[in-house]
Coordinates of C-alpha atoms in Angstrom, one line a residue:
Chain A
X747 CA 16.1 175.3 107.4
X748 CA 13.6 172.7 106.3
X749 CA 12.4 170.3 109.0
X750 CA 9.4 168.0 109.6
X751 CA 6.4 169.8 111.0
X752 CA 6.0 169.6 114.7
X753 CA 2.3 169.1 114.7
X754 CA 1.1 166.5 112.2
X755 CA -1.7 164.2 113.0
X756 CA -2.5 162.5 109.7
X757 CA -0.7 161.5 106.5
X758 CA 2.9 160.3 105.9
X759 CA 5.5 161.6 108.3
X760 CA 9.0 162.8 107.5
X761 CA 10.7 161.1 110.4
X762 CA 13.0 158.1 110.7
X763 CA 14.1 158.5 107.1
X764 CA 10.5 158.3 105.8
X765 CA 9.1 160.5 103.0
X766 CA 6.9 163.3 104.4
X767 CA 6.2 167.0 104.3
X768 CA 8.6 169.7 105.5
X769 CA 8.2 173.2 106.8
X770 CA 10.5 176.2 106.5
X771 CA 9.4 178.0 109.6
X772 CA 8.5 181.0 107.5
X773 CA 5.0 179.9 106.7
X774 CA 5.4 177.5 103.9
X775 CA 4.6 173.8 104.0
X776 CA 6.3 171.5 101.4
X777 CA 4.4 168.4 100.5
X778 CA 6.3 165.8 98.4
X779 CA 4.5 164.8 95.3
X780 CA 3.6 161.1 95.5
X781 CA 4.8 159.2 92.5
X782 CA 1.7 157.1 91.8
X783 CA -0.2 160.0 90.1
X784 CA -1.7 161.3 93.3
X785 CA 0.9 164.1 93.5
X786 CA 0.2 165.2 89.9
X787 CA -3.5 165.1 90.6
X788 CA -3.1 167.3 93.6
X789 CA -1.0 169.9 91.6
X790 CA -3.6 169.8 88.8
X791 CA -6.4 170.5 91.4
X792 CA -4.6 173.4 93.0
X793 CA -3.8 174.9 89.7
X794 CA -7.3 174.6 88.4
X795 CA -9.0 175.6 91.6
X796 CA -7.1 178.9 92.2
X797 CA -7.5 180.0 88.6
X798 CA -11.2 179.1 88.4
X799 CA -13.4 182.1 87.7
X800 CA -16.4 180.5 89.3
X801 CA -14.9 179.9 92.8
X802 CA -16.0 182.8 95.0
X803 CA -13.2 184.6 97.0
X804 CA -14.6 183.7 100.4
X805 CA -14.3 180.0 99.4
X806 CA -10.7 180.4 98.3
X807 CA -9.8 181.2 101.9
X808 CA -10.8 177.8 103.1
X809 CA -8.0 176.3 101.1
X810 CA -4.3 176.5 101.8
X811 CA -2.6 179.1 99.7
X812 CA -0.7 177.5 96.8
X813 CA 2.7 178.7 95.8
X814 CA 3.5 176.3 92.9
X815 CA 5.9 173.3 93.0
X816 CA 9.5 173.2 94.0
X817 CA 12.2 170.5 93.7
X818 CA 13.6 169.9 97.1
X819 CA 15.8 167.2 98.7
X820 CA 13.2 164.6 99.9
X821 CA 13.0 163.9 103.6
X822 CA 13.8 160.2 103.1
X823 CA 17.2 161.2 101.6
X824 CA 16.2 159.7 98.2
X825 CA 17.3 162.9 96.5
X826 CA 15.6 165.8 94.8
X827 CA 11.9 165.5 94.4
X828 CA 9.1 167.9 93.4
X829 CA 7.1 169.3 96.3
X830 CA 3.9 171.3 96.5
X831 CA 4.5 174.6 98.2
X832 CA 1.5 175.4 100.3
X833 CA 0.6 177.7 103.2
X834 CA 1.7 176.2 106.5
X835 CA -1.7 176.1 108.2
X836 CA -0.1 176.0 111.7
X837 CA 2.2 179.0 111.1
X838 CA 2.5 181.3 114.1
X839 CA 0.8 178.9 116.5
X840 CA 2.8 177.6 119.5
X841 CA 0.4 175.0 120.9
X842 CA -2.2 174.2 118.4
X843 CA -5.1 171.8 119.1
X844 CA -6.1 170.2 115.9
X845 CA -8.4 167.6 114.4
X846 CA -8.4 166.1 110.9
X847 CA -11.8 164.9 109.7
X848 CA -12.0 163.0 106.4
X849 CA -15.3 164.0 104.9
X850 CA -17.7 161.8 103.0
X851 CA -19.5 158.5 103.5
X852 CA -17.6 157.3 100.5
X853 CA -13.9 158.0 99.8
X854 CA -13.8 156.5 96.3
X855 CA -14.9 158.3 93.1
X856 CA -17.5 156.7 90.8
X857 CA -15.2 155.6 88.1
X858 CA -12.2 154.4 90.1
X859 CA -10.3 151.2 89.4
X860 CA -11.6 148.1 91.1
X861 CA -8.7 147.6 93.5
X862 CA -8.9 151.1 94.7
X863 CA -12.6 150.7 95.3
X864 CA -12.1 147.5 97.2
X865 CA -9.4 149.1 99.4
X866 CA -11.6 152.2 100.1
X867 CA -14.9 150.4 100.8
X868 CA -13.3 148.2 103.4
X869 CA -11.9 151.3 105.3
X870 CA -15.2 153.2 104.8
X871 CA -17.2 150.3 106.4
X872 CA -14.7 149.6 109.2
X873 CA -14.4 153.3 110.2
X874 CA -17.3 155.7 110.9
X875 CA -17.3 157.0 107.3
X876 CA -20.3 154.9 106.2
X877 CA -22.3 155.5 109.4
X878 CA -21.4 159.2 110.0
X879 CA -20.4 160.5 106.6
X880 CA -17.0 161.4 108.1
X881 CA -14.2 159.9 110.1
X882 CA -11.5 161.2 112.4
X883 CA -8.0 160.9 110.8
X884 CA -6.0 162.4 113.6
X885 CA -6.3 164.6 116.6
X886 CA -4.1 166.4 119.1
X887 CA -5.3 168.5 122.0
X888 CA -3.2 170.7 124.2
X889 CA -3.1 169.3 127.7
X890 CA -3.9 171.6 130.6
X891 CA -0.5 170.5 132.1
X892 CA 1.4 172.9 129.9
X893 CA 1.8 174.6 126.5
X894 CA 4.0 171.8 125.2
X895 CA 2.0 168.9 126.5
X896 CA -0.5 167.3 124.1
X897 CA -3.0 164.5 124.3
X898 CA -2.5 162.6 121.0
X899 CA -4.2 159.2 120.6
X900 CA -2.3 156.7 118.5
X901 CA -3.2 156.3 114.9
X902 CA -4.3 152.7 115.6
X903 CA -6.6 154.0 118.3
X904 CA -8.1 156.7 116.0
X905 CA -8.7 154.0 113.4
X906 CA -10.8 152.1 115.8
X907 CA -13.1 155.0 116.6
X908 CA -16.7 154.1 116.5
X909 CA -19.6 156.6 116.5
X910 CA -19.6 157.3 120.3
X911 CA -15.8 157.8 120.2
X912 CA -16.2 160.5 117.5
X913 CA -19.0 162.1 119.5
X914 CA -16.7 162.2 122.6
X915 CA -13.6 163.4 120.8
X916 CA -15.5 166.3 119.3
X917 CA -16.5 167.2 122.8
X918 CA -13.1 166.7 124.2
X919 CA -11.6 168.9 121.5
X920 CA -13.3 171.9 123.0
X921 CA -12.9 171.0 126.7
X922 CA -10.6 172.5 129.3
X923 CA -10.3 169.3 131.3
X924 CA -8.0 166.5 130.1
X925 CA -9.4 163.2 128.6
X926 CA -10.1 160.8 131.4
X927 CA -12.1 157.6 131.9
X928 CA -13.7 159.2 135.0
X929 CA -14.7 162.6 133.8
X930 CA -16.9 163.9 131.1
X931 CA -15.4 166.4 128.7
X932 CA -16.5 169.8 130.2
X933 CA -17.0 171.5 126.8
X934 CA -15.8 174.7 128.4
X935 CA -14.5 176.1 125.1
X936 CA -17.5 175.0 122.9
X937 CA -18.9 178.5 122.4
X938 CA -15.5 180.0 121.8
X939 CA -14.4 177.4 119.3
X940 CA -17.5 175.9 117.6
X941 CA -19.8 178.9 118.2
X942 CA -19.7 182.6 117.5
X943 CA -19.7 184.6 114.2
X944 CA -16.2 183.4 113.3
X945 CA -16.3 180.0 114.9
X946 CA -16.1 176.5 113.3
X947 CA -19.9 176.2 112.8
X948 CA -20.3 179.5 111.1
X949 CA -17.4 178.7 108.8
X950 CA -18.7 175.2 108.0
X951 CA -22.1 176.7 107.3
X952 CA -20.5 179.0 104.7
X953 CA -18.8 175.9 103.1
X954 CA -22.1 174.0 103.2
X955 CA -23.9 176.9 101.3
X956 CA -21.2 176.6 98.6
X957 CA -21.5 172.8 98.4
X958 CA -25.2 173.0 97.9
X959 CA -24.6 175.0 94.7
X960 CA -21.1 174.2 93.4
X961 CA -20.8 171.5 90.7
X962 CA -17.2 172.2 89.7
X963 CA -15.4 169.7 91.9
X964 CA -16.0 166.5 93.8
X965 CA -13.8 166.0 96.8
X966 CA -13.0 162.3 97.7
X967 CA -10.9 161.5 100.7
X968 CA -10.3 165.2 101.5
X969 CA -10.3 166.5 105.1
X970 CA -11.6 169.4 107.1
X971 CA -8.8 170.5 109.4
X972 CA -9.8 172.4 112.5
X973 CA -7.1 174.3 114.4
X974 CA -7.1 176.6 117.4
X975 CA -5.0 177.6 120.3
X976 CA -6.3 176.9 123.8
X977 CA -4.9 180.1 125.3
X978 CA -6.8 182.2 122.8
X979 CA -10.0 180.1 123.2
X980 CA -9.8 180.4 127.0
X981 CA -9.4 184.2 126.7
X982 CA -12.3 184.3 124.3
X983 CA -14.5 182.1 126.5
X984 CA -14.1 184.6 129.3
X985 CA -15.7 187.4 127.2
X986 CA -19.4 188.3 126.7
X987 CA -20.2 188.2 123.9
X988 CA -17.6 185.6 122.9
X989 CA -14.9 187.2 120.7
X990 CA -13.0 185.4 118.0
X991 CA -10.7 182.7 119.2
X992 CA -8.8 182.6 116.0
X993 CA -10.0 179.2 115.0
X994 CA -8.9 178.0 111.5
X995 CA -11.1 175.9 109.3
X996 CA -9.3 174.5 106.2
X997 CA -9.9 171.9 103.6
X998 CA -6.8 169.7 102.9
X999 CA -5.7 166.7 100.8
X1000 CA -6.8 166.9 97.2
X1001 CA -5.2 163.9 95.5
X1002 CA -8.7 162.5 94.7
X1003 CA -10.6 165.5 93.5
X1004 CA -12.7 164.9 90.4
X1005 CA -14.6 167.2 88.0
X1006 CA -18.1 167.8 89.1
X1007 CA -19.7 167.7 85.6
X1008 CA -22.7 169.7 86.6
X1009 CA -23.6 167.5 89.6
X1010 CA -23.2 168.6 93.3
X1011 CA -20.9 166.7 95.6
X1012 CA -23.7 165.1 97.5
X1013 CA -21.2 162.8 99.2
X1014 CA -19.1 165.6 100.7
X1015 CA -22.1 167.7 101.4
X1016 CA -23.9 164.9 103.3
X1017 CA -20.8 164.3 105.5
X1018 CA -20.4 168.0 106.1
X1019 CA -24.1 168.3 107.3
X1020 CA -23.5 165.4 109.6
X1021 CA -20.4 167.0 111.1
X1022 CA -22.4 170.3 111.5
X1023 CA -25.1 168.4 113.4
X1024 CA -22.6 166.9 115.8
X1025 CA -21.1 170.3 116.5
X1026 CA -24.5 171.9 117.0
X1027 CA -25.3 169.1 119.5
X1028 CA -22.1 170.0 121.5
X1029 CA -23.0 173.7 121.5
X1030 CA -26.7 173.1 122.3
X1031 CA -26.0 170.6 125.1
X1032 CA -22.5 171.0 126.5
X1033 CA -23.6 169.1 129.7
X1034 CA -24.4 165.9 127.8
X1035 CA -21.8 163.3 126.8
X1036 CA -21.3 159.7 127.9
X1037 CA -18.9 158.7 130.6
X1038 CA -17.2 155.9 128.7
X1039 CA -13.5 156.3 128.5
X1040 CA -12.0 157.4 125.2
X1041 CA -9.7 155.1 123.2
X1042 CA -6.1 156.4 123.5
Chain B
X1259 CA -63.6 145.6 94.2
X1260 CA -59.8 145.2 94.5
X1261 CA -57.7 145.5 91.4
X1262 CA -54.1 146.3 90.4
X1263 CA -53.4 150.0 90.4
X1264 CA -53.6 151.6 86.9
X1265 CA -50.5 153.7 87.3
X1266 CA -47.5 151.9 88.8
X1267 CA -44.0 152.7 87.6
X1268 CA -41.8 150.8 90.1
X1269 CA -42.0 147.8 92.4
X1270 CA -43.7 144.4 92.0
X1271 CA -46.8 144.4 89.8
X1272 CA -50.0 142.5 90.5
X1273 CA -50.5 141.3 86.9
X1274 CA -50.3 138.0 85.1
X1275 CA -50.7 136.2 88.4
X1276 CA -47.8 138.0 90.1
X1277 CA -47.8 139.2 93.7
X1278 CA -48.3 143.0 93.8
X1279 CA -50.3 145.8 95.3
X1280 CA -54.1 146.3 94.9
X1281 CA -56.3 149.4 95.2
X1282 CA -60.0 149.5 96.2
X1283 CA -60.9 152.6 94.2
X1284 CA -61.9 154.4 97.4
X1285 CA -58.5 155.8 98.3
X1286 CA -56.7 152.8 99.9
X1287 CA -53.7 151.1 98.5
X1288 CA -53.0 147.5 99.7
X1289 CA -49.3 146.5 99.6
X1290 CA -48.6 142.8 100.3
X1291 CA -46.2 142.1 103.1
X1292 CA -43.1 140.5 101.6
X1293 CA -42.2 137.3 103.5
X1294 CA -38.5 137.9 103.8
X1295 CA -38.7 140.3 106.7
X1296 CA -39.1 143.3 104.5
X1297 CA -42.8 143.4 105.0
X1298 CA -42.5 143.2 108.8
X1299 CA -39.9 145.9 108.7
X1300 CA -42.2 148.2 106.8
X1301 CA -45.1 147.7 109.2
X1302 CA -42.7 148.4 112.1
X1303 CA -41.6 151.6 110.5
X1304 CA -45.1 152.9 109.8
X1305 CA -46.2 152.0 113.3
X1306 CA -43.2 153.7 114.9
X1307 CA -43.2 156.7 112.6
X1308 CA -46.8 157.7 113.0
X1309 CA -46.7 157.4 116.8
X1310 CA -43.4 159.1 117.2
X1311 CA -43.8 162.3 119.3
X1312 CA -40.7 164.0 117.7
X1313 CA -42.0 163.9 114.1
X1314 CA -43.5 167.3 113.3
X1315 CA -47.0 167.3 111.8
X1316 CA -46.0 169.0 108.5
X1317 CA -43.5 166.1 108.0
X1318 CA -46.2 163.4 108.5
X1319 CA -48.0 164.7 105.5
X1320 CA -45.1 163.7 103.2
X1321 CA -45.8 160.0 104.1
X1322 CA -48.8 157.9 102.9
X1323 CA -51.4 157.7 105.6
X1324 CA -51.2 154.3 107.3
X1325 CA -54.3 152.3 108.1
X1326 CA -52.9 149.2 109.7
X1327 CA -52.6 145.8 108.1
X1328 CA -55.3 143.6 106.7
X1329 CA -55.4 140.0 105.5
X1330 CA -56.6 139.9 101.9
X1331 CA -56.5 137.4 99.0
X1332 CA -53.1 137.9 97.4
X1333 CA -53.0 139.0 93.8
X1334 CA -51.1 135.9 92.8
X1335 CA -53.9 133.7 93.9
X1336 CA -51.7 132.2 96.6
X1337 CA -54.4 132.7 99.2
X1338 CA -54.9 135.1 102.2
X1339 CA -51.9 137.3 103.0
X1340 CA -51.3 140.3 105.2
X1341 CA -51.3 143.6 103.4
X1342 CA -50.3 147.1 104.5
X1343 CA -53.3 149.5 104.1
X1344 CA -52.0 152.8 102.9
X1345 CA -53.3 156.0 101.3
X1346 CA -53.6 155.5 97.5
X1347 CA -51.3 158.4 96.5
X1348 CA -53.0 158.6 93.1
X1349 CA -56.6 158.6 94.3
X1350 CA -58.8 161.1 92.5
X1351 CA -56.3 161.6 89.6
X1352 CA -57.4 160.6 86.1
X1353 CA -54.1 161.1 84.2
X1354 CA -51.3 161.4 86.6
X1355 CA -47.7 162.1 85.4
X1356 CA -45.4 160.6 88.0
X1357 CA -41.8 159.8 88.7
X1358 CA -40.2 157.6 91.3
X1359 CA -36.8 158.6 92.5
X1360 CA -34.8 156.3 94.8
X1361 CA -32.8 158.6 97.1
X1362 CA -29.3 158.1 98.4
X1363 CA -25.9 157.4 96.9
X1364 CA -26.0 154.2 99.0
X1365 CA -29.0 151.9 99.2
X1366 CA -27.5 149.5 101.9
X1367 CA -27.5 150.3 105.6
X1368 CA -24.2 150.2 107.5
X1369 CA -24.6 146.8 109.2
X1370 CA -26.3 144.8 106.5
X1371 CA -25.5 141.2 105.6
X1372 CA -22.6 140.8 103.1
X1373 CA -24.8 139.3 100.3
X1374 CA -27.2 142.3 100.5
X1375 CA -24.3 144.7 100.4
X1376 CA -22.9 143.0 97.3
X1377 CA -26.2 143.1 95.6
X1378 CA -26.9 146.8 96.4
X1379 CA -23.4 148.1 95.7
X1380 CA -23.4 146.7 92.1
X1381 CA -26.8 148.4 91.4
X1382 CA -25.6 151.6 93.0
X1383 CA -22.5 151.7 90.9
X1384 CA -24.3 150.7 87.7
X1385 CA -27.1 153.2 88.1
X1386 CA -26.7 156.9 88.8
X1387 CA -27.0 156.4 92.6
X1388 CA -23.3 156.7 93.2
X1389 CA -22.8 159.6 90.8
X1390 CA -25.9 161.6 91.5
X1391 CA -27.1 160.5 95.0
X1392 CA -30.3 159.3 93.5
X1393 CA -31.7 157.2 90.6
X1394 CA -34.9 157.0 88.6
X1395 CA -36.9 153.9 89.4
X1396 CA -39.8 154.6 87.1
X1397 CA -41.6 157.3 85.2
X1398 CA -44.8 158.0 83.3
X1399 CA -45.7 161.2 81.6
X1400 CA -49.1 162.0 80.1
X1401 CA -48.8 162.4 76.4
X1402 CA -50.2 165.5 74.7
X1403 CA -52.1 163.0 72.4
X1404 CA -54.8 162.5 75.1
X1405 CA -55.7 162.0 78.7
X1406 CA -55.2 158.2 78.5
X1407 CA -52.0 158.3 76.5
X1408 CA -48.8 158.0 78.5
X1409 CA -45.1 158.0 77.7
X1410 CA -43.7 155.2 79.9
X1411 CA -40.1 154.1 79.2
X1412 CA -39.5 150.4 79.9
X1413 CA -37.9 149.3 83.2
X1414 CA -34.9 148.1 81.3
X1415 CA -34.5 151.5 79.7
X1416 CA -34.8 153.3 83.0
X1417 CA -32.2 151.0 84.5
X1418 CA -29.7 152.1 81.9
X1419 CA -30.3 155.8 82.6
X1420 CA -27.0 157.7 83.0
X1421 CA -26.5 161.2 84.4
X1422 CA -27.6 163.0 81.2
X1423 CA -30.7 160.8 80.8
X1424 CA -31.8 161.7 84.4
X1425 CA -31.2 165.4 83.6
X1426 CA -33.3 165.1 80.5
X1427 CA -36.1 163.1 82.1
X1428 CA -36.5 165.7 84.9
X1429 CA -36.9 168.3 82.1
X1430 CA -39.3 166.1 80.1
X1431 CA -41.4 165.5 83.2
X1432 CA -42.4 169.1 83.2
X1433 CA -42.7 169.6 79.5
X1434 CA -45.7 170.0 77.3
X1435 CA -44.1 168.6 74.2
X1436 CA -43.7 164.8 73.9
X1437 CA -40.3 163.1 74.2
X1438 CA -38.6 163.1 70.9
X1439 CA -35.1 162.6 69.5
X1440 CA -35.4 165.9 67.5
X1441 CA -36.8 168.2 70.1
X1442 CA -35.6 169.6 73.4
X1443 CA -38.1 169.2 76.3
X1444 CA -39.8 172.6 76.4
X1445 CA -40.1 172.7 80.2
X1446 CA -43.3 174.7 79.8
X1447 CA -44.7 173.4 83.1
X1448 CA -41.5 173.9 85.1
X1449 CA -42.7 176.9 87.1
X1450 CA -46.1 175.3 87.7
X1451 CA -44.8 171.9 88.9
X1452 CA -41.3 172.5 90.3
X1453 CA -41.7 176.2 91.2
X1454 CA -44.2 178.2 93.3
X1455 CA -45.0 178.2 97.0
X1456 CA -46.6 174.7 96.9
X1457 CA -44.4 173.2 94.1
X1458 CA -42.0 170.3 94.2
X1459 CA -39.0 172.4 95.1
X1460 CA -40.7 174.2 98.0
X1461 CA -41.8 170.8 99.4
X1462 CA -38.4 169.2 99.0
X1463 CA -36.8 172.2 100.8
X1464 CA -39.2 171.5 103.7
X1465 CA -38.1 167.9 103.7
X1466 CA -34.4 168.9 103.5
X1467 CA -34.7 171.2 106.6
X1468 CA -36.1 168.2 108.5
X1469 CA -33.3 165.9 107.3
X1470 CA -30.7 168.4 108.4
X1471 CA -32.0 167.9 112.0
X1472 CA -33.7 164.6 112.4
X1473 CA -31.7 161.7 113.8
X1474 CA -34.6 159.3 114.3
X1475 CA -34.6 157.3 111.1
X1476 CA -32.3 156.5 108.2
X1477 CA -34.0 155.8 104.9
X1478 CA -32.2 153.3 102.7
X1479 CA -33.7 152.5 99.3
X1480 CA -36.7 154.7 99.9
X1481 CA -38.1 156.9 97.1
X1482 CA -39.5 160.3 96.5
X1483 CA -42.6 160.0 94.4
X1484 CA -43.7 163.1 92.4
X1485 CA -47.2 163.2 91.0
X1486 CA -49.2 165.9 89.1
X1487 CA -51.9 166.1 86.5
X1488 CA -51.0 167.9 83.3
X1489 CA -54.4 169.6 82.9
X1490 CA -54.0 171.2 86.3
X1491 CA -50.4 172.2 85.6
X1492 CA -51.3 173.7 82.2
X1493 CA -54.1 175.7 83.9
X1494 CA -51.7 176.8 86.6
X1495 CA -48.9 177.7 84.1
X1496 CA -51.3 180.2 82.4
X1497 CA -51.7 182.2 85.6
X1498 CA -49.6 185.0 87.0
X1499 CA -48.5 184.5 89.7
X1500 CA -48.5 180.7 89.2
X1501 CA -51.2 179.1 91.3
X1502 CA -50.9 175.6 92.8
X1503 CA -50.9 172.8 90.3
X1504 CA -51.8 170.2 93.0
X1505 CA -48.4 168.5 92.8
X1506 CA -48.0 165.7 95.3
X1507 CA -44.6 165.0 96.9
X1508 CA -44.5 161.8 98.9
X1509 CA -41.9 159.4 100.4
X1510 CA -42.5 155.7 99.8
X1511 CA -40.9 152.3 100.4
X1512 CA -39.7 151.8 103.9
X1513 CA -38.6 148.2 104.0
X1514 CA -35.0 149.3 104.8
X1515 CA -35.5 152.1 107.4
X1516 CA -33.1 151.9 110.3
X1517 CA -32.9 153.8 113.6
X1518 CA -30.9 157.0 113.3
X1519 CA -29.2 156.6 116.7
X1520 CA -28.4 160.3 117.1
X1521 CA -26.8 160.7 113.6
X1522 CA -28.4 162.5 110.7
X1523 CA -29.2 160.5 107.5
X1524 CA -26.3 162.1 105.5
X1525 CA -26.8 159.7 102.7
X1526 CA -30.5 160.5 102.1
X1527 CA -29.9 164.2 102.7
X1528 CA -27.0 164.4 100.2
X1529 CA -29.2 162.8 97.5
X1530 CA -32.1 165.1 98.3
X1531 CA -29.8 168.1 97.9
X1532 CA -28.6 166.7 94.6
X1533 CA -32.2 166.3 93.3
X1534 CA -33.0 169.8 94.5
X1535 CA -30.1 171.2 92.5
X1536 CA -31.2 169.4 89.4
X1537 CA -34.7 170.9 89.7
X1538 CA -33.4 174.3 90.5
X1539 CA -31.4 174.1 87.3
X1540 CA -34.5 173.3 85.3
X1541 CA -36.3 176.2 86.8
X1542 CA -33.5 178.7 86.4
X1543 CA -32.7 177.7 82.8
X1544 CA -35.7 176.1 81.1
X1545 CA -34.1 176.8 77.7
X1546 CA -31.1 174.6 78.3
X1547 CA -31.0 170.8 77.9
X1548 CA -29.2 168.6 75.5
X1549 CA -30.7 167.3 72.2
X1550 CA -29.7 163.7 72.6
X1551 CA -32.6 161.4 72.4
X1552 CA -33.9 159.8 75.6
X1553 CA -33.7 156.1 76.2
X1554 CA -37.2 154.5 75.8

């Protein structure tokens, strides 16, 4: 039985008769192909990427598995439509905390049409993309109140995030206490989620090493998606040394991937390095953090 | 006796009654303060940078030594004018080969005025800045014909450099044969200049390590200047292992440096990584390189 995913923080949503992705509950995520060429571009990327002999196996695992395309009834009741069949990155998780980070100070490729450039540059300058090299596209954090309770700032609020909001949400993301205007995020889960041999930082460093070398693809407007379950992280945080908390680090959204033509993706790499520095700061100084309230 | 520098490949020139820098022949380079605030900004940067307790000593050496400001008769005969007194980076060199590389896919800071943004973004898109994360601002290469003979493409030609031109000029820069439409750059001096423990790559890797951490300054529109003398490089290239060829790697032009505010300079870092990859490619595959002629 296909239905809209329960936990979706960015992108179009399949609700209220809108076009959006569907999941089958058995591990597959169906993303409708957008008709303006973006859908075809994304199919072309997945096909090329997973068959490329120069992509090392440990890098493939950062990408959702690709299972071809499938014509399915669209979620907006507009009839049959081709969908990308991808791994459901949240499969098996009951209460995932997740954050979607769009990487790159620039979301437009070098040779894009003028109207696309104009649209992107405004968003890049109004968001933290230009200043930070990345921006938050969406976030949900399991609330201590219960497994089915989540803190989920509105999209409008996330759009208004400035540098300090991003800093704070990256701390809140690994905290056990709920977001509050009166309390600093406690960063109690920082070592369990960001740290450790399988944590977010270690995985991002692997990605970084690849981006320092690879000249195959340039990723514009793609995201790093970070996912973990608080229960597992709390259990891991109680252990010495910290065991794996089952954190998932994935790249998503490839409608604007270009050929690298022998040049590294300096735009994505720079943003990735900036994100890595933010997370290192949380790990190295979990006590820090401003007291200003977070936009909700 | 103050006079215009002999070897200047970028920036305003003190010739034909124009305003430009002067050298005293004793190791000091005098750069006139521009009146539009850029001059003051550059003085403020040098003052802050060289007195900053968090800048490590090995990083200071990548910057021209700063000796304060001095009022001197301007080269355009407009009368006395304050000048920055800096180390002359070419002091002691008779026939320097040099290349000026403006680093960053973006030359405008986040909060710049709209007209400055518009001016910069056009240049960034028309040059290789957007595609490569850096662009060539100027180059001169000593010609095999003699110590005082140089190959120096016109500024208009350098402005038209596309990705393949940049790739080729970075190969030509470390070649013993002269630029020619019929011959590939031989890259005979690649290991002596780009390689080795004191070569360009090793020095750029040191800079990169600092840029991965430092959140003090963001460098917009600054350049990496690479300088070496062919005689020394040829001598070094004949040795096994390759000895130092006295290559100089310096950062220059700080009229658009901003405070980092706790964020790394992802824009400069990305461009630096891109440059590093280009140079690694020259070192790893000196036989490669297209045959197309270089724009002169």
